[in-house]
């Protein structure tokens, strides 16, 4: 059994191995990885935001900026990389090398799909999600979410629309803007404390926190390399006490900051595998990143621990009354079950089967948001399209995989965050 587990960890890229020697499959993959980084950096010159993070040699980024290939040339380049990868034999090279080849193949395939989209190719929502992120979402009819709305209606009875009642109830838990900094600092510190009890973080890891506005997202982690992150929180809309915990875990610990830091430590510093020095946003990497960041909230605060922390720490810091906090937790659990409704809405909207106003109305109904918040969410869909599957579906898939490993969930999570695991590996 022990030998099997060691083999599994090596397959997933999480066991300690020496960097590949020149020549053989390892040497061939080293050269391909270098050209893959160039491909991703050059795509980034055609699409702002495509490169989510890069901390490789600065001269590589400068070269991509100075002389990027055209999109048709990059499509040909991706095809050539795929051919080179297919030609690399991995028999006898070890499971980590085989996984490295599979990882590169999946990410080159996603890059090729994004390039085709930049060239004007249209895909259905599910086809696009599968091409970019390596997993196909199920699109349930909106009517299948109506029973959840009925449960929320029973939880919050009264006059007015259900969305208005939910917004009114949640208004009691908005963090005042003049207390945002202290509340977020406390939430992130607790997320870090809980994570550090289980995961060996790099000694010098750190982040900066800033509040911004006019963004389609609620929070963003800009990984800087060398275990440093810049975390930005969108303060245009109300931030609730539970959202402080969500953002602290998702953007920080054990979410994006930890994921990127462990990948850098394991692969870039430990093995010299340069493909991990670049993070293309529209790639299978994002499915693992967003899914693990969302599951990390429940991992760090299991059961009622998030609610207890809100009551004991965040409510006093925010100057809020916790009298109906228990009902708030029930509402959170119910609204989570509505998360995938927006996939069906986005599918219809992006395909042109419903117009913008209809999409906003459906988002108001099924995300229980006011018009301003629903409009912001549609702005996110306009910008990131099928990327939205990475949050709800990603969380559920990561949870099933982590909890299906048996043993300590934090150990499985650390394996995931320090590996080249692909979405397909999580569902097989």
Short mmCIF file of C-alpha atoms in Angstrom, two decimals:
data_model
loop_
_atom_site.label_atom_id
_atom_site.label_comp_id
_atom_site.label_asym_id
_atom_site.label_seq_id
_atom_site.Cartn_x
_atom_site.Cartn_y
_atom_site.Cartn_z
CA UNK A 1 0.00 0.00 0.00
CA UNK A 2 2.78 2.44 0.86
CA UNK A 3 4.47 1.78 -2.49
CA UNK A 4 1.18 2.41 -4.27
CA UNK A 5 0.68 5.74 -2.50
CA UNK A 6 4.22 6.86 -3.31
CA UNK A 7 3.65 5.94 -6.96
CA UNK A 8 0.39 7.91 -6.99
CA UNK A 9 2.06 11.01 -5.53
CA UNK A 10 4.83 10.78 -8.12
CA UNK A 11 2.29 10.44 -10.89
CA UNK A 12 0.63 13.63 -9.71
CA UNK A 13 3.97 15.43 -9.51
CA UNK A 14 3.97 15.73 -5.74
CA UNK A 15 6.88 13.49 -4.79
CA UNK A 16 10.43 14.74 -4.43
CA UNK A 17 12.44 13.94 -7.53
CA UNK A 18 15.57 15.44 -9.00
CA UNK A 19 15.30 17.72 -12.05
CA UNK A 20 15.32 15.82 -15.33
CA UNK A 21 18.75 15.20 -16.76
CA UNK A 22 19.60 16.48 -20.25
CA UNK A 23 18.54 14.12 -23.01
CA UNK A 24 15.71 11.57 -23.06
CA UNK A 25 12.09 12.44 -22.36
CA UNK A 26 13.04 14.91 -19.63
CA UNK A 27 15.44 16.82 -21.87
CA UNK A 28 12.91 16.93 -24.71
CA UNK A 29 10.20 18.22 -22.39
CA UNK A 30 12.55 20.91 -21.06
CA UNK A 31 12.91 22.34 -24.57
CA UNK A 32 9.20 22.09 -25.29
CA UNK A 33 8.40 23.75 -21.96
CA UNK A 34 10.59 26.73 -22.86
CA UNK A 35 8.75 27.12 -26.17
CA UNK A 36 5.41 26.69 -24.40
CA UNK A 37 6.24 29.63 -22.12
CA UNK A 38 7.04 31.73 -25.19
CA UNK A 39 3.71 30.72 -26.76
CA UNK A 40 1.74 31.76 -23.68
CA UNK A 41 3.59 35.07 -23.30
CA UNK A 42 3.01 35.92 -26.95
CA UNK A 43 -0.71 35.11 -26.69
CA UNK A 44 -0.71 37.55 -23.80
CA UNK A 45 0.42 40.26 -26.21
CA UNK A 46 -2.80 39.70 -28.17
CA UNK A 47 -5.17 39.41 -25.21
CA UNK A 48 -4.86 41.56 -22.13
CA UNK A 49 -5.21 39.50 -18.96
CA UNK A 50 -4.53 36.15 -20.62
CA UNK A 51 -1.27 35.81 -18.68
CA UNK A 52 -2.48 35.78 -15.10
CA UNK A 53 1.03 35.44 -13.62
CA UNK A 54 4.59 35.16 -14.88
CA UNK A 55 7.74 34.94 -12.79
CA UNK A 56 10.23 33.41 -15.21
CA UNK A 57 13.23 35.15 -16.77
CA UNK A 58 12.29 38.78 -17.54
CA UNK A 59 14.12 38.62 -20.88
CA UNK A 60 11.59 36.03 -22.09
CA UNK A 61 8.73 38.43 -21.42
CA UNK A 62 10.67 41.24 -23.09
CA UNK A 63 11.23 39.09 -26.18
CA UNK A 64 7.53 38.25 -26.40
CA UNK A 65 6.60 41.90 -26.09
CA UNK A 66 9.16 43.01 -28.65
CA UNK A 67 8.28 40.55 -31.39
CA UNK A 68 5.11 38.52 -30.86
CA UNK A 69 4.01 36.16 -33.61
CA UNK A 70 0.66 36.78 -35.26
CA UNK A 71 -2.35 34.77 -34.12
CA UNK A 72 -2.22 32.48 -37.20
CA UNK A 73 1.50 31.93 -36.57
CA UNK A 74 0.77 31.11 -32.93
CA UNK A 75 -1.90 28.61 -34.00
CA UNK A 76 0.74 26.90 -36.14
CA UNK A 77 3.17 27.10 -33.23
CA UNK A 78 0.70 25.38 -30.90
CA UNK A 79 0.15 22.62 -33.46
CA UNK A 80 3.91 22.13 -33.76
CA UNK A 81 4.27 21.91 -29.98
CA UNK A 82 1.53 19.28 -29.87
CA UNK A 83 3.33 17.23 -32.53
CA UNK A 84 6.60 17.49 -30.60
CA UNK A 85 4.88 16.42 -27.38
CA UNK A 86 3.21 13.47 -29.08
CA UNK A 87 6.61 12.33 -30.27
CA UNK A 88 8.14 12.29 -26.77
CA UNK A 89 8.33 8.69 -25.49
CA UNK A 90 7.64 8.32 -21.78
CA UNK A 91 7.94 4.55 -21.37
CA UNK A 92 10.35 3.95 -18.53
CA UNK A 93 10.73 7.67 -17.83
CA UNK A 94 8.71 7.59 -14.60
CA UNK A 95 5.17 8.71 -13.74
CA UNK A 96 6.13 12.33 -12.99
CA UNK A 97 7.55 12.74 -16.51
CA UNK A 98 4.45 11.13 -18.05
CA UNK A 99 2.26 13.52 -16.06
CA UNK A 100 4.40 16.44 -17.15
CA UNK A 101 3.84 15.51 -20.79
CA UNK A 102 0.09 15.18 -20.20
CA UNK A 103 0.05 18.56 -18.43
CA UNK A 104 1.83 20.28 -21.28
CA UNK A 105 -0.41 18.64 -23.88
CA UNK A 106 -3.54 19.79 -22.05
CA UNK A 107 -2.29 23.36 -21.71
CA UNK A 108 -1.09 23.64 -25.29
CA UNK A 109 -4.52 22.34 -26.39
CA UNK A 110 -6.25 25.01 -24.29
CA UNK A 111 -3.95 27.69 -25.72
CA UNK A 112 -4.80 26.53 -29.25
CA UNK A 113 -8.52 26.76 -28.44
CA UNK A 114 -8.10 30.29 -27.09
CA UNK A 115 -6.20 31.28 -30.22
CA UNK A 116 -9.03 29.95 -32.38
CA UNK A 117 -11.45 32.04 -30.34
CA UNK A 118 -9.25 35.09 -30.90
CA UNK A 119 -9.48 34.29 -34.61
CA UNK A 120 -13.26 34.42 -34.44
CA UNK A 121 -14.26 30.79 -33.89
CA UNK A 122 -17.54 30.41 -32.00
CA UNK A 123 -18.19 27.51 -29.63
CA UNK A 124 -21.11 26.57 -27.47
CA UNK A 125 -20.73 27.32 -23.78
CA UNK A 126 -20.07 23.67 -22.88
CA UNK A 127 -17.71 23.12 -25.84
CA UNK A 128 -15.74 26.23 -24.92
CA UNK A 129 -15.48 25.24 -21.26
CA UNK A 130 -14.24 21.78 -22.18
CA UNK A 131 -11.73 23.13 -24.71
CA UNK A 132 -10.27 25.70 -22.31
CA UNK A 133 -10.57 24.07 -18.89
CA UNK A 134 -10.61 20.37 -19.64
CA UNK A 135 -14.01 19.49 -18.20
CA UNK A 136 -17.53 19.66 -19.58
CA UNK A 137 -20.25 21.27 -17.46
CA UNK A 138 -23.78 19.98 -17.22
CA UNK A 139 -26.37 22.64 -18.01
CA UNK A 140 -29.48 22.01 -15.93
CA UNK A 141 -32.78 23.74 -16.79
CA UNK A 142 -33.45 26.80 -14.68
CA UNK A 143 -36.66 25.24 -13.43
CA UNK A 144 -34.58 22.65 -11.57
CA UNK A 145 -33.43 25.44 -9.22
CA UNK A 146 -36.95 26.60 -8.38
CA UNK A 147 -37.30 24.24 -5.38
CA UNK A 148 -34.25 25.92 -3.82
CA UNK A 149 -35.88 29.31 -4.33
CA UNK A 150 -38.97 27.95 -2.58
CA UNK A 151 -36.87 26.91 0.43
CA UNK A 152 -35.34 30.39 0.60
CA UNK A 153 -38.80 31.93 0.29
CA UNK A 154 -39.89 29.89 3.31
CA UNK A 155 -36.78 30.95 5.24
CA UNK A 156 -37.39 34.65 4.55
CA UNK A 157 -41.17 35.15 4.22
CA UNK A 158 -42.67 38.55 3.64
CA UNK A 159 -43.76 41.10 1.08
CA UNK A 160 -41.79 42.08 -2.01
CA UNK A 161 -39.69 40.01 -4.36
CA UNK A 162 -37.51 37.24 -2.97
CA UNK A 163 -34.37 39.01 -4.23
CA UNK A 164 -35.42 42.19 -2.40
CA UNK A 165 -36.07 40.25 0.81
CA UNK A 166 -32.67 38.55 0.59
CA UNK A 167 -30.93 41.86 -0.09
CA UNK A 168 -32.77 43.47 2.84
CA UNK A 169 -31.85 40.64 5.20
CA UNK A 170 -28.21 40.64 4.15
CA UNK A 171 -27.98 44.42 4.57
CA UNK A 172 -27.62 43.84 8.32
CA UNK A 173 -24.25 42.15 7.67
CA UNK A 174 -22.57 44.70 5.43
CA UNK A 175 -19.13 45.68 6.68
CA UNK A 176 -18.98 49.50 6.97
CA UNK A 177 -16.41 50.88 4.54
CA UNK A 178 -14.45 52.57 7.30
CA UNK A 179 -14.00 49.13 8.93
CA UNK A 180 -13.22 47.10 5.83
CA UNK A 181 -9.45 47.16 6.35
CA UNK A 182 -9.52 45.92 9.95
CA UNK A 183 -12.12 43.24 9.21
CA UNK A 184 -10.31 41.96 6.12
CA UNK A 185 -6.98 41.98 7.94
CA UNK A 186 -8.48 39.87 10.73
CA UNK A 187 -10.14 37.45 8.32
CA UNK A 188 -7.00 36.93 6.24
CA UNK A 189 -4.86 36.50 9.35
CA UNK A 190 -7.18 33.76 10.60
CA UNK A 191 -7.23 32.07 7.19
CA UNK A 192 -3.43 32.09 7.20
CA UNK A 193 -3.20 30.81 10.78
CA UNK A 194 -5.47 27.87 10.03
CA UNK A 195 -3.66 27.03 6.80
CA UNK A 196 -0.17 27.27 8.32
CA UNK A 197 -1.12 24.63 10.89
CA UNK A 198 -1.34 22.10 8.06
CA UNK A 199 0.75 23.34 5.10
CA UNK A 200 4.42 24.30 5.27
CA UNK A 201 4.33 27.78 3.73
CA UNK A 202 7.47 29.39 2.27
CA UNK A 203 9.25 31.31 5.03
CA UNK A 204 9.12 34.69 3.27
CA UNK A 205 5.66 34.45 1.69
CA UNK A 206 3.63 37.65 1.91
CA UNK A 207 0.97 39.74 0.18
CA UNK A 208 -0.30 43.30 -0.08
CA UNK A 209 -3.99 44.18 0.15
CA UNK A 210 -5.74 47.02 -1.67
CA UNK A 211 -9.36 48.07 -2.15
CA UNK A 212 -10.32 49.01 -5.72
CA UNK A 213 -13.40 49.72 -7.82
CA UNK A 214 -14.86 49.49 -11.32
CA UNK A 215 -13.98 45.80 -11.75
CA UNK A 216 -16.08 42.90 -13.04
CA UNK A 217 -14.86 40.69 -10.17
CA UNK A 218 -15.13 40.86 -6.36
CA UNK A 219 -11.52 39.92 -5.62
CA UNK A 220 -8.31 39.13 -7.51
CA UNK A 221 -4.90 37.73 -6.64
CA UNK A 222 -2.01 38.96 -8.77
CA UNK A 223 0.82 36.56 -8.02
CA UNK A 224 4.18 38.33 -8.27
CA UNK A 225 6.59 35.41 -7.89
CA UNK A 226 9.01 34.76 -5.03
CA UNK A 227 5.99 33.84 -2.85
CA UNK A 228 4.56 37.38 -3.05
CA UNK A 229 1.01 38.35 -4.04
CA UNK A 230 -0.98 41.51 -4.60
CA UNK A 231 -4.59 40.99 -3.50
CA UNK A 232 -7.25 43.46 -4.63
CA UNK A 233 -10.80 43.61 -3.28
CA UNK A 234 -13.58 45.35 -5.22
CA UNK A 235 -15.30 47.68 -2.78
CA UNK A 236 -17.93 48.97 -5.22
CA UNK A 237 -20.57 46.64 -3.79
CA UNK A 238 -21.40 45.68 -0.20
CA UNK A 239 -18.98 43.21 1.40
CA UNK A 240 -20.61 40.97 3.98
CA UNK A 241 -18.89 39.44 7.00
CA UNK A 242 -18.93 35.92 5.54
CA UNK A 243 -17.48 37.31 2.34
CA UNK A 244 -14.45 38.54 4.26
CA UNK A 245 -13.71 34.92 5.20
CA UNK A 246 -14.43 33.75 1.64
CA UNK A 247 -12.07 36.29 0.12
CA UNK A 248 -9.37 35.69 2.72
CA UNK A 249 -9.35 31.98 1.97
CA UNK A 250 -10.01 32.16 -1.77
CA UNK A 251 -7.49 34.84 -2.68
CA UNK A 252 -5.03 34.03 0.09
CA UNK A 253 -4.93 30.96 2.34
CA UNK A 254 -5.20 28.16 1.26
CA UNK A 255 -6.32 29.64 -2.07
CA UNK A 256 -4.56 31.38 -4.92
CA UNK A 257 -1.61 32.77 -2.97
CA UNK A 258 -0.73 29.39 -1.49
CA UNK A 259 -1.37 27.52 -4.76
CA UNK A 260 0.98 29.73 -6.74
CA UNK A 261 3.62 29.77 -4.01
CA UNK A 262 3.65 25.98 -3.74
CA UNK A 263 3.82 25.52 -7.51
CA UNK A 264 6.76 27.92 -7.66
CA UNK A 265 8.51 26.18 -4.78
CA UNK A 266 7.88 22.64 -6.06
CA UNK A 267 8.46 23.00 -9.79
CA UNK A 268 10.23 26.24 -10.69
CA UNK A 269 12.64 26.36 -7.75
CA UNK A 270 12.78 22.63 -7.02
CA UNK A 271 12.96 21.14 -10.51
CA UNK A 272 13.51 23.95 -12.96
CA UNK A 273 10.31 23.08 -14.84
CA UNK A 274 9.77 26.44 -16.51
CA UNK A 275 6.23 25.75 -17.72
CA UNK A 276 5.02 26.43 -14.17
CA UNK A 277 6.47 29.95 -14.19
CA UNK A 278 3.57 31.14 -16.36
CA UNK A 279 -0.13 30.94 -15.59
CA UNK A 280 -2.47 31.24 -18.59
CA UNK A 281 -5.86 32.27 -17.28
CA UNK A 282 -7.90 30.28 -19.79
CA UNK A 283 -6.43 26.86 -19.07
CA UNK A 284 -7.03 23.69 -17.02
CA UNK A 285 -4.85 25.29 -14.36
CA UNK A 286 -7.70 27.68 -13.55
CA UNK A 287 -10.16 24.87 -12.91
CA UNK A 288 -7.87 23.51 -10.21
CA UNK A 289 -7.00 26.99 -8.92
CA UNK A 290 -10.55 28.29 -8.55
CA UNK A 291 -11.98 24.97 -7.40
CA UNK A 292 -9.36 24.51 -4.69
CA UNK A 293 -9.64 28.16 -3.62
CA UNK A 294 -13.39 27.79 -3.11
CA UNK A 295 -13.13 24.41 -1.41
CA UNK A 296 -10.38 25.86 0.77
CA UNK A 297 -13.00 28.00 2.53
CA UNK A 298 -14.77 24.94 3.91
CA UNK A 299 -11.49 23.16 4.57
CA UNK A 300 -10.19 26.02 6.72
CA UNK A 301 -13.54 26.66 8.43
CA UNK A 302 -15.38 23.32 8.65
CA UNK A 303 -18.90 23.02 10.00
CA UNK A 304 -19.99 26.01 12.07
CA UNK A 305 -16.48 27.40 12.58
CA UNK A 306 -16.90 30.24 10.08
CA UNK A 307 -20.09 31.38 11.81
CA UNK A 308 -18.38 31.17 15.21
CA UNK A 309 -15.47 33.26 13.95
CA UNK A 310 -17.86 35.85 12.55
CA UNK A 311 -19.70 36.08 15.86
CA UNK A 312 -16.62 36.21 18.05
CA UNK A 313 -14.31 38.35 15.92
CA UNK A 314 -15.74 39.88 12.76
CA UNK A 315 -19.10 41.15 14.03
CA UNK A 316 -17.50 43.11 16.89
CA UNK A 317 -14.84 44.54 14.54
CA UNK A 318 -17.53 45.57 12.07
CA UNK A 319 -19.87 46.87 14.78
CA UNK A 320 -22.69 44.54 13.71
CA UNK A 321 -25.40 42.70 15.66
CA UNK A 322 -25.15 38.88 15.31
CA UNK A 323 -28.74 38.24 16.42
CA UNK A 324 -29.86 36.50 13.20
CA UNK A 325 -26.47 35.07 12.22
CA UNK A 326 -27.78 31.51 12.34
CA UNK A 327 -30.41 32.27 9.72
CA UNK A 328 -27.71 33.95 7.63
CA UNK A 329 -25.73 30.70 7.63
CA UNK A 330 -28.83 28.78 6.48
CA UNK A 331 -29.28 31.29 3.66
CA UNK A 332 -25.64 30.86 2.59
CA UNK A 333 -26.04 27.08 2.38
CA UNK A 334 -29.16 27.40 0.25
CA UNK A 335 -27.79 30.03 -2.12
CA UNK A 336 -24.73 27.85 -2.77
CA UNK A 337 -27.10 25.31 -4.32
CA UNK A 338 -28.07 27.95 -6.90
CA UNK A 339 -24.49 28.53 -8.05
CA UNK A 340 -24.67 26.57 -11.29
CA UNK A 341 -27.86 28.27 -12.51
CA UNK A 342 -25.70 30.99 -14.04
CA UNK A 343 -24.10 28.41 -16.36
CA UNK A 344 -27.47 27.88 -18.03
CA UNK A 345 -28.09 31.63 -18.15
CA UNK A 346 -24.63 32.31 -19.60
CA UNK A 347 -25.08 29.55 -22.20
CA UNK A 348 -28.28 31.14 -23.50
CA UNK A 349 -26.95 34.70 -23.29
CA UNK A 350 -23.59 34.08 -24.98
CA UNK A 351 -25.28 32.12 -27.76
CA UNK A 352 -27.69 35.00 -28.36
CA UNK A 353 -30.82 33.07 -27.39
CA UNK A 354 -31.69 35.64 -24.72
CA UNK A 355 -30.93 39.35 -24.67
CA UNK A 356 -29.03 41.33 -22.05
CA UNK A 357 -32.08 42.47 -20.08
CA UNK A 358 -33.43 38.92 -19.93
CA UNK A 359 -30.07 37.64 -18.71
CA UNK A 360 -29.95 40.29 -15.99
CA UNK A 361 -33.48 39.41 -14.91
CA UNK A 362 -32.63 35.71 -14.70
CA UNK A 363 -29.47 36.46 -12.74
CA UNK A 364 -31.50 38.59 -10.34
CA UNK A 365 -33.92 35.72 -9.81
CA UNK A 366 -31.46 32.84 -9.51
CA UNK A 367 -28.59 34.58 -7.77
CA UNK A 368 -30.99 36.59 -5.58
CA UNK A 369 -29.20 39.82 -6.40
CA UNK A 370 -30.38 43.35 -7.01
CA UNK A 371 -30.13 44.79 -10.52
CA UNK A 372 -26.78 46.50 -9.94
CA UNK A 373 -25.13 43.32 -8.67
CA UNK A 374 -26.69 41.18 -11.42
CA UNK A 375 -25.45 43.67 -14.00
CA UNK A 376 -21.95 43.42 -12.57
CA UNK A 377 -22.15 39.62 -12.76
CA UNK A 378 -23.19 39.81 -16.41
CA UNK A 379 -20.18 42.06 -16.98
CA UNK A 380 -18.06 39.23 -15.55
CA UNK A 381 -19.72 36.77 -17.95
CA UNK A 382 -19.10 39.16 -20.87
CA UNK A 383 -15.43 39.30 -19.91
CA UNK A 384 -14.65 35.74 -18.84
CA UNK A 385 -17.42 33.69 -20.48
CA UNK A 386 -17.20 29.97 -19.62
CA UNK A 387 -14.57 30.68 -16.94
CA UNK A 388 -17.48 30.79 -14.50
CA UNK A 389 -17.59 26.96 -14.36
CA UNK A 390 -14.34 26.94 -12.40
CA UNK A 391 -15.99 28.23 -9.23
CA UNK A 392 -19.00 26.04 -8.46
CA UNK A 393 -18.20 22.97 -10.56
CA UNK A 394 -14.52 23.32 -9.74
CA UNK A 395 -15.24 23.45 -6.03
CA UNK A 396 -17.46 20.36 -6.15
CA UNK A 397 -14.95 18.33 -8.18
CA UNK A 398 -12.05 19.31 -5.92
CA UNK A 399 -14.07 18.49 -2.82
CA UNK A 400 -15.00 15.05 -4.17
CA UNK A 401 -11.38 14.31 -5.05
CA UNK A 402 -9.87 15.53 -1.78
CA UNK A 403 -12.41 13.79 0.39
CA UNK A 404 -12.21 10.65 -1.75
CA UNK A 405 -8.50 10.20 -1.02
CA UNK A 406 -9.13 9.04 2.54
CA UNK A 407 -6.95 10.16 5.42
CA UNK A 408 -6.24 13.77 6.26
CA UNK A 409 -7.96 16.24 3.92
CA UNK A 410 -5.22 18.83 4.36
CA UNK A 411 -2.62 16.32 3.17
CA UNK A 412 -4.66 15.66 0.03
CA UNK A 413 -5.13 19.40 -0.48
CA UNK A 414 -1.39 20.03 -0.22
CA UNK A 415 -0.76 17.27 -2.77
CA UNK A 416 -3.23 18.95 -5.12
CA UNK A 417 -1.74 22.42 -4.66
CA UNK A 418 1.81 21.15 -5.25
CA UNK A 419 1.13 19.11 -8.36
CA UNK A 420 0.43 19.05 -12.09
CA UNK A 421 -2.93 17.39 -11.49
CA UNK A 422 -5.37 18.06 -14.34
CA UNK A 423 -9.16 18.29 -14.14
CA UNK A 424 -9.41 14.94 -15.91
CA UNK A 425 -7.31 13.39 -13.12
CA UNK A 426 -9.76 14.70 -10.53
CA UNK A 427 -12.78 13.02 -12.10
CA UNK A 428 -11.24 9.71 -13.19
#
